[in-house]
């Protein structure tokens, strides 16, 4: 079994204006207890993992000693030829922490950049500036960690096309192997929502999405998933586990996993988790749900899925099963079919409209 492992670290030193993830302000004693609970939860696992992803929150908010404990613990679960990713925020990192990453075999770092525009970073309540990102990338590379991904947000309040172009020019010059893009959504219970801040409108966001696609593909990036770009061979193996519907284990408060046909989410209550109580929400994925998940997840990918593979897994002919939906999608020029089915490149921004046809 080549499963993947996700570990959630819910602590952050500050709260970003748009954030609706499950996170709390960093507290040293709480974080130390949390790491003990992670260790207990992981002890149930006898497996090694091809990919491990430590996300958050912000794992880099942990102290040097705590990060050392976390990496000591998790690196024991690495299989051969692994991908070991950690999410970091630039302002949390220093040379000592970077050396720890290298020491324990972390070979992929995902940096919460969002934008290289200091004015916009301020609006997002991010605590770094663009020079912090440049320094961090240089330091990671100096220490032999070349596989770097960044998060890039667009559709920000007050962001113009010129700002976006500037971000993309910087990214190109940095030769980063992987970029995850996110349109800003103003979710309930976020600082933006409370303050009545609005993201750019749909048309402007669509223009930006399109511009990002054209720019990055021109410079050699492949949009392998609706919002993710990579240079050849630098796709996120861990995230492909999710999109290809394969199994993964989730550890930590609010972590989700998928094992033995069960999708589960650990308790969302940090207090419960710290007290050793982990009441999971679980959902058994039967054949019908499995098919829908397979379709929805795979159509996020630029190359969709193979019709033969679908037939092998579900013992039915996809084109026959969904013939009405497919006819309509072809009439609307939304999909292409050869031996595979996939969403047309220029229709990826409205992927959800395609997915609606398969959600019954
Ligand atoms: S660092 Fe990430 S998890 Fe923490 S507040 Fe910002 S967006 Fe949310």
Short mmCIF file of C-alpha atoms and ligand atoms in Angstrom, two decimals:
data_model
loop_
_atom_site.label_atom_id
_atom_site.label_comp_id
_atom_site.label_asym_id
_atom_site.label_seq_id
_atom_site.Cartn_x
_atom_site.Cartn_y
_atom_site.Cartn_z
CA UNK A 1 0.00 0.00 0.00
CA UNK A 2 1.38 3.38 -0.98
CA UNK A 3 -0.83 5.61 1.06
CA UNK A 4 -0.30 9.22 1.90
CA UNK A 5 -0.33 10.93 5.25
CA UNK A 6 -1.62 14.40 6.07
CA UNK A 7 -0.84 16.00 9.44
CA UNK A 8 -2.64 19.15 10.52
CA UNK A 9 -0.97 21.73 12.75
CA UNK A 10 -3.64 24.29 13.68
CA UNK A 11 -1.47 27.08 15.13
CA UNK A 12 -0.73 30.50 13.61
CA UNK A 13 1.01 33.60 14.97
CA UNK A 14 -1.49 35.92 13.35
CA UNK A 15 -4.81 35.55 11.58
CA UNK A 16 -5.08 36.45 7.91
CA UNK A 17 -8.05 38.59 6.91
CA UNK A 18 -9.48 35.98 4.51
CA UNK A 19 -8.84 32.84 6.52
CA UNK A 20 -11.64 30.41 7.28
CA UNK A 21 -9.42 27.41 8.02
CA UNK A 22 -9.50 25.75 11.41
CA UNK A 23 -6.73 27.49 13.30
CA UNK A 24 -5.93 29.14 16.64
CA UNK A 25 -3.31 31.56 17.89
CA UNK A 26 -0.06 29.79 18.69
CA UNK A 27 0.37 28.87 22.34
CA UNK A 28 3.51 27.02 23.35
CA UNK A 29 2.06 24.66 25.98
CA UNK A 30 -1.00 23.89 23.87
CA UNK A 31 1.23 23.13 20.86
CA UNK A 32 3.45 20.80 22.94
CA UNK A 33 0.41 18.86 24.17
CA UNK A 34 -0.96 18.77 20.61
CA UNK A 35 2.25 17.15 19.38
CA UNK A 36 1.85 14.44 22.03
CA UNK A 37 -1.66 13.74 20.77
CA UNK A 38 -0.35 13.56 17.20
CA UNK A 39 2.21 11.02 18.35
CA UNK A 40 -0.51 8.91 20.01
CA UNK A 41 -2.69 9.04 16.92
CA UNK A 42 0.20 8.14 14.64
CA UNK A 43 1.16 5.16 16.81
CA UNK A 44 -1.95 3.39 15.51
CA UNK A 45 -0.30 3.38 12.09
CA UNK A 46 2.03 0.56 11.15
CA UNK A 47 2.54 1.79 7.61
CA UNK A 48 5.15 3.78 5.75
CA UNK A 49 3.98 6.55 3.44
CA UNK A 50 5.10 7.60 -0.02
CA UNK A 51 3.95 11.14 0.62
CA UNK A 52 3.68 13.04 3.87
CA UNK A 53 2.24 16.55 3.97
CA UNK A 54 2.34 18.71 7.09
CA UNK A 55 -0.13 21.54 6.68
CA UNK A 56 -2.15 23.92 8.74
CA UNK A 57 -2.69 26.41 10.19
CA UNK A 58 0.96 27.08 9.97
CA UNK A 59 3.39 24.28 10.94
CA UNK A 60 6.22 26.83 10.87
CA UNK A 61 4.64 28.63 13.83
CA UNK A 62 6.05 25.84 16.05
CA UNK A 63 9.21 26.60 18.01
CA UNK A 64 12.52 25.08 16.90
CA UNK A 65 12.23 22.37 19.58
CA UNK A 66 8.64 21.56 18.67
CA UNK A 67 9.44 21.42 14.97
CA UNK A 68 12.34 19.12 15.83
CA UNK A 69 9.96 16.78 17.74
CA UNK A 70 7.38 16.82 14.95
CA UNK A 71 9.93 16.01 12.26
CA UNK A 72 11.62 13.33 14.40
CA UNK A 73 8.24 11.69 14.79
CA UNK A 74 6.95 11.99 11.24
CA UNK A 75 10.13 11.20 9.33
CA UNK A 76 10.01 7.66 10.82
CA UNK A 77 6.99 7.00 8.60
CA UNK A 78 8.65 7.82 5.29
CA UNK A 79 8.80 5.09 2.67
CA UNK A 80 11.46 4.94 -0.05
CA UNK A 81 11.29 7.55 -2.87
CA UNK A 82 9.06 9.76 -0.82
CA UNK A 83 7.74 13.29 -1.16
CA UNK A 84 7.78 15.08 2.20
CA UNK A 85 6.14 18.52 2.16
CA UNK A 86 5.70 21.14 4.84
CA UNK A 87 3.79 24.42 4.64
CA UNK A 88 5.63 27.44 5.97
CA UNK A 89 5.07 31.15 6.40
CA UNK A 90 8.12 33.27 5.53
CA UNK A 91 8.11 35.27 8.76
CA UNK A 92 8.35 32.11 10.91
CA UNK A 93 11.42 30.68 9.25
CA UNK A 94 15.11 31.07 10.03
CA UNK A 95 18.30 29.25 9.12
CA UNK A 96 17.96 26.88 12.09
CA UNK A 97 14.47 25.71 11.11
CA UNK A 98 15.51 25.32 7.47
CA UNK A 99 18.41 23.11 8.51
CA UNK A 100 15.97 20.98 10.52
CA UNK A 101 13.83 20.47 7.42
CA UNK A 102 16.84 19.31 5.50
CA UNK A 103 18.06 17.08 8.33
CA UNK A 104 14.78 15.18 8.53
CA UNK A 105 14.38 14.73 4.80
CA UNK A 106 11.75 17.35 3.98
CA UNK A 107 12.15 17.65 0.21
CA UNK A 108 9.28 19.97 -0.69
CA UNK A 109 8.31 23.27 0.90
CA UNK A 110 5.08 25.12 0.24
CA UNK A 111 5.33 28.81 1.06
CA UNK A 112 2.32 30.96 1.93
CA UNK A 113 3.27 33.89 -0.32
CA UNK A 114 -0.14 35.03 -1.69
CA UNK A 115 1.32 38.10 -3.43
CA UNK A 116 4.63 39.95 -3.76
CA UNK A 117 2.87 43.28 -3.35
CA UNK A 118 3.55 44.63 0.14
CA UNK A 119 0.47 46.89 0.06
CA UNK A 120 -1.79 43.90 -0.69
CA UNK A 121 0.02 41.74 1.85
CA UNK A 122 -0.86 44.35 4.44
CA UNK A 123 -4.54 44.24 3.44
CA UNK A 124 -4.45 40.44 3.81
CA UNK A 125 -2.87 40.88 7.27
CA UNK A 126 0.11 38.79 6.22
CA UNK A 127 3.15 39.51 8.34
CA UNK A 128 5.89 39.11 5.76
CA UNK A 129 7.11 41.34 2.96
CA UNK A 130 8.40 40.28 -0.44
CA UNK A 131 12.05 40.43 0.65
CA UNK A 132 11.27 37.81 3.32
CA UNK A 133 10.12 35.48 0.56
CA UNK A 134 13.22 36.11 -1.55
CA UNK A 135 15.44 35.43 1.46
CA UNK A 136 13.56 32.26 2.36
CA UNK A 137 13.72 30.86 -1.18
CA UNK A 138 17.45 31.63 -1.36
CA UNK A 139 18.02 29.96 2.00
CA UNK A 140 16.03 26.86 1.10
CA UNK A 141 17.98 26.50 -2.11
CA UNK A 142 21.29 27.11 -0.35
CA UNK A 143 20.38 24.24 2.00
CA UNK A 144 19.52 21.92 -0.88
CA UNK A 145 15.72 22.20 -0.88
CA UNK A 146 14.85 23.08 -4.46
CA UNK A 147 11.32 21.73 -4.74
CA UNK A 148 9.42 24.84 -3.72
CA UNK A 149 5.77 25.68 -4.20
CA UNK A 150 4.09 28.98 -3.51
CA UNK A 151 0.48 29.99 -2.99
CA UNK A 152 -0.61 32.86 -5.22
CA UNK A 153 -3.90 34.66 -4.56
CA UNK A 154 -5.77 36.85 -7.01
CA UNK A 155 -8.98 38.85 -7.07
CA UNK A 156 -7.82 40.76 -4.00
CA UNK A 157 -9.51 44.01 -2.98
CA UNK A 158 -7.72 46.85 -4.76
CA UNK A 159 -5.68 44.49 -6.96
CA UNK A 160 -5.32 45.50 -10.60
CA UNK A 161 -4.08 43.50 -13.58
CA UNK A 162 -0.81 45.39 -13.30
CA UNK A 163 -0.31 44.03 -9.78
CA UNK A 164 -1.03 40.49 -10.94
CA UNK A 165 1.35 40.81 -13.88
CA UNK A 166 4.02 42.03 -11.53
CA UNK A 167 3.52 38.98 -9.27
CA UNK A 168 3.76 36.64 -12.26
CA UNK A 169 6.93 38.33 -13.55
CA UNK A 170 8.56 37.82 -10.17
CA UNK A 171 7.48 34.18 -10.08
CA UNK A 172 8.95 33.59 -13.53
CA UNK A 173 12.25 35.13 -12.55
CA UNK A 174 12.40 32.99 -9.41
CA UNK A 175 12.05 29.78 -11.52
CA UNK A 176 9.72 28.22 -8.97
CA UNK A 177 8.74 24.65 -9.79
CA UNK A 178 5.15 24.77 -8.52
CA UNK A 179 2.42 27.37 -8.06
CA UNK A 180 -0.98 26.92 -6.43
CA UNK A 181 -3.41 29.70 -7.31
CA UNK A 182 -6.47 30.79 -5.35
CA UNK A 183 -9.19 33.29 -6.18
CA UNK A 184 -10.12 35.24 -3.07
CA UNK A 185 -13.48 34.20 -1.66
CA UNK A 186 -14.93 36.17 1.19
CA UNK A 187 -16.16 33.46 3.54
CA UNK A 188 -18.40 33.90 6.57
CA UNK A 189 -16.70 34.52 9.92
CA UNK A 190 -13.54 35.96 8.34
CA UNK A 191 -12.11 39.39 9.19
CA UNK A 192 -12.89 40.50 5.63
CA UNK A 193 -16.53 39.47 6.01
CA UNK A 194 -16.87 41.24 9.35
CA UNK A 195 -15.42 44.43 7.87
CA UNK A 196 -17.61 44.20 4.76
CA UNK A 197 -14.60 43.94 2.42
CA UNK A 198 -15.39 42.62 -1.05
CA UNK A 199 -13.28 40.59 -3.46
CA UNK A 200 -13.08 41.59 -7.11
CA UNK A 201 -16.16 40.67 -9.16
CA UNK A 202 -16.53 37.41 -11.11
CA UNK A 203 -15.63 38.97 -14.46
CA UNK A 204 -12.41 40.46 -13.15
CA UNK A 205 -11.51 37.20 -11.40
CA UNK A 206 -12.21 35.28 -14.63
CA UNK A 207 -9.92 37.65 -16.54
CA UNK A 208 -7.19 37.12 -13.96
CA UNK A 209 -7.61 33.34 -14.02
CA UNK A 210 -7.28 33.41 -17.77
CA UNK A 211 -4.27 35.70 -17.67
CA UNK A 212 -2.50 33.47 -15.14
CA UNK A 213 -3.14 30.43 -17.34
CA UNK A 214 -1.81 32.11 -20.49
CA UNK A 215 1.20 33.58 -18.72
CA UNK A 216 2.32 30.48 -16.88
CA UNK A 217 1.76 28.06 -19.75
CA UNK A 218 3.76 30.41 -22.00
CA UNK A 219 6.68 30.05 -19.60
CA UNK A 220 6.64 26.26 -19.44
CA UNK A 221 4.23 25.52 -16.62
CA UNK A 222 1.57 22.87 -17.02
CA UNK A 223 -1.81 23.52 -15.42
CA UNK A 224 -2.22 19.93 -14.29
CA UNK A 225 -5.15 20.73 -12.02
CA UNK A 226 -7.73 23.49 -12.26
CA UNK A 227 -5.69 25.78 -9.95
CA UNK A 228 -2.25 24.18 -9.84
CA UNK A 229 0.71 24.69 -12.13
CA UNK A 230 3.99 22.82 -12.24
CA UNK A 231 7.12 22.52 -14.28
CA UNK A 232 7.51 19.04 -15.78
CA UNK A 233 7.80 16.38 -13.08
CA UNK A 234 7.13 18.83 -10.24
CA UNK A 235 3.43 18.14 -9.76
CA UNK A 236 2.46 17.61 -6.12
CA UNK A 237 2.40 13.84 -5.64
CA UNK A 238 0.56 14.28 -2.36
CA UNK A 239 -2.24 16.40 -3.77
CA UNK A 240 -2.61 14.06 -6.72
CA UNK A 241 -3.51 11.42 -4.14
CA UNK A 242 -6.62 13.46 -3.32
CA UNK A 243 -7.56 14.27 -6.89
CA UNK A 244 -7.05 10.72 -8.08
CA UNK A 245 -9.26 9.46 -5.27
CA UNK A 246 -6.56 7.32 -3.62
CA UNK A 247 -6.36 6.53 0.08
CA UNK A 248 -4.72 8.79 2.63
CA UNK A 249 -4.58 9.03 6.37
CA UNK A 250 -5.41 12.27 8.17
CA UNK A 251 -3.90 12.99 11.58
CA UNK A 252 -4.60 15.92 13.90
CA UNK A 253 -7.65 17.96 14.85
CA UNK A 254 -10.00 18.51 11.87
CA UNK A 255 -7.86 16.39 9.54
CA UNK A 256 -9.67 14.40 6.92
CA UNK A 257 -8.73 10.99 5.60
CA UNK A 258 -9.97 8.29 3.26
CA UNK A 259 -9.32 4.69 4.18
CA UNK A 260 -11.12 1.43 3.42
CA UNK A 261 -13.94 3.24 1.60
CA UNK A 262 -14.57 5.54 4.56
CA UNK A 263 -14.10 9.28 4.39
CA UNK A 264 -13.59 10.69 7.84
CA UNK A 265 -12.85 13.97 9.57
CA UNK A 266 -11.26 14.08 12.99
CA UNK A 267 -12.90 16.15 15.71
CA UNK A 268 -12.94 19.83 14.84
CA UNK A 269 -12.72 20.69 18.54
CA UNK A 270 -9.14 21.45 19.47
CA UNK A 271 -10.08 21.21 23.16
CA UNK A 272 -11.41 17.68 22.67
CA UNK A 273 -8.37 16.68 20.65
CA UNK A 274 -6.02 18.02 23.31
CA UNK A 275 -8.01 16.08 25.93
CA UNK A 276 -7.50 12.87 23.97
CA UNK A 277 -11.07 12.73 22.63
CA UNK A 278 -11.32 12.33 18.89
CA UNK A 279 -14.89 11.78 17.76
CA UNK A 280 -14.74 11.41 14.00
CA UNK A 281 -17.38 12.14 11.42
CA UNK A 282 -17.42 9.17 9.07
CA UNK A 283 -19.10 8.52 5.76
CA UNK A 284 -19.05 5.18 3.99
CA UNK A 285 -18.46 5.67 0.28
CA UNK A 286 -20.58 3.12 -1.58
CA UNK A 287 -20.32 2.40 -5.30
CA UNK A 288 -22.71 5.20 -6.29
CA UNK A 289 -20.86 7.82 -4.20
CA UNK A 290 -17.54 6.38 -5.35
CA UNK A 291 -18.44 6.96 -8.99
CA UNK A 292 -19.50 10.55 -8.41
CA UNK A 293 -16.37 11.28 -6.40
CA UNK A 294 -14.21 9.70 -9.06
CA UNK A 295 -15.74 11.86 -11.78
CA UNK A 296 -15.69 15.09 -9.79
CA UNK A 297 -12.15 14.71 -8.55
CA UNK A 298 -10.69 13.57 -11.86
CA UNK A 299 -12.33 16.31 -13.90
CA UNK A 300 -10.34 18.82 -11.86
CA UNK A 301 -7.30 17.42 -13.62
CA UNK A 302 -6.24 18.77 -16.98
CA UNK A 303 -6.16 15.27 -18.48
CA UNK A 304 -9.40 14.11 -16.85
CA UNK A 305 -9.70 10.34 -16.72
CA UNK A 306 -9.44 7.30 -18.93
CA UNK A 307 -12.70 5.75 -20.06
CA UNK A 308 -11.10 2.29 -19.88
CA UNK A 309 -10.03 2.89 -16.31
CA UNK A 310 -13.56 3.93 -15.39
CA UNK A 311 -14.90 0.75 -17.01
CA UNK A 312 -12.36 -1.37 -15.12
CA UNK A 313 -13.17 0.16 -11.75
CA UNK A 314 -16.96 0.49 -11.98
CA UNK A 315 -17.77 -2.22 -14.56
CA UNK A 316 -19.95 0.17 -16.55
CA UNK A 317 -19.50 2.22 -19.69
CA UNK A 318 -19.21 5.88 -18.71
CA UNK A 319 -20.40 7.15 -22.11
CA UNK A 320 -23.50 4.97 -21.94
CA UNK A 321 -24.24 5.71 -18.29
CA UNK A 322 -24.09 9.49 -18.75
CA UNK A 323 -25.09 9.74 -22.41
CA UNK A 324 -27.62 12.59 -21.92
CA UNK A 325 -25.24 14.67 -19.81
CA UNK A 326 -22.39 14.08 -22.23
CA UNK A 327 -24.47 15.07 -25.21
CA UNK A 328 -25.39 18.35 -23.55
CA UNK A 329 -21.82 19.06 -22.46
CA UNK A 330 -20.56 18.38 -25.98
CA UNK A 331 -23.28 20.63 -27.40
CA UNK A 332 -22.13 23.35 -25.05
CA UNK A 333 -18.52 22.72 -26.11
CA UNK A 334 -17.44 22.16 -22.50
CA UNK A 335 -15.66 18.80 -22.71
CA UNK A 336 -13.52 16.72 -25.02
CA UNK A 337 -13.59 12.97 -25.39
CA UNK A 338 -11.11 10.64 -26.99
CA UNK A 339 -9.88 7.70 -24.94
CA UNK A 340 -10.19 10.07 -22.01
CA UNK A 341 -12.73 12.64 -21.01
CA UNK A 342 -11.65 16.08 -19.84
CA UNK A 343 -12.88 19.64 -19.52
CA UNK A 344 -11.77 21.92 -22.36
CA UNK A 345 -8.81 24.04 -21.37
CA UNK A 346 -10.65 27.32 -21.93
CA UNK A 347 -13.63 26.11 -19.84
CA UNK A 348 -11.69 25.19 -16.73
CA UNK A 349 -12.69 28.42 -14.98
CA UNK A 350 -16.30 27.26 -15.08
CA UNK A 351 -15.48 23.69 -14.07
CA UNK A 352 -18.29 23.73 -11.48
CA UNK A 353 -20.85 24.06 -14.26
CA UNK A 354 -19.53 20.81 -15.75
CA UNK A 355 -19.47 19.03 -12.40
CA UNK A 356 -23.12 19.91 -11.76
CA UNK A 357 -24.10 17.51 -14.56
CA UNK A 358 -22.75 14.57 -12.58
CA UNK A 359 -24.03 15.41 -9.12
CA UNK A 360 -27.42 13.74 -8.83
S1 LIG B 1 -1.42 31.37 8.03
FE1 LIG B 1 -2.91 30.12 6.88
S2 LIG B 1 -4.12 29.11 8.45
FE2 LIG B 1 -3.01 30.76 9.48
S3 LIG B 1 -4.45 32.48 9.48
FE3 LIG B 1 -3.19 32.70 7.64
S4 LIG B 1 -4.31 31.61 6.01
FE4 LIG B 1 -5.18 31.00 7.98
#
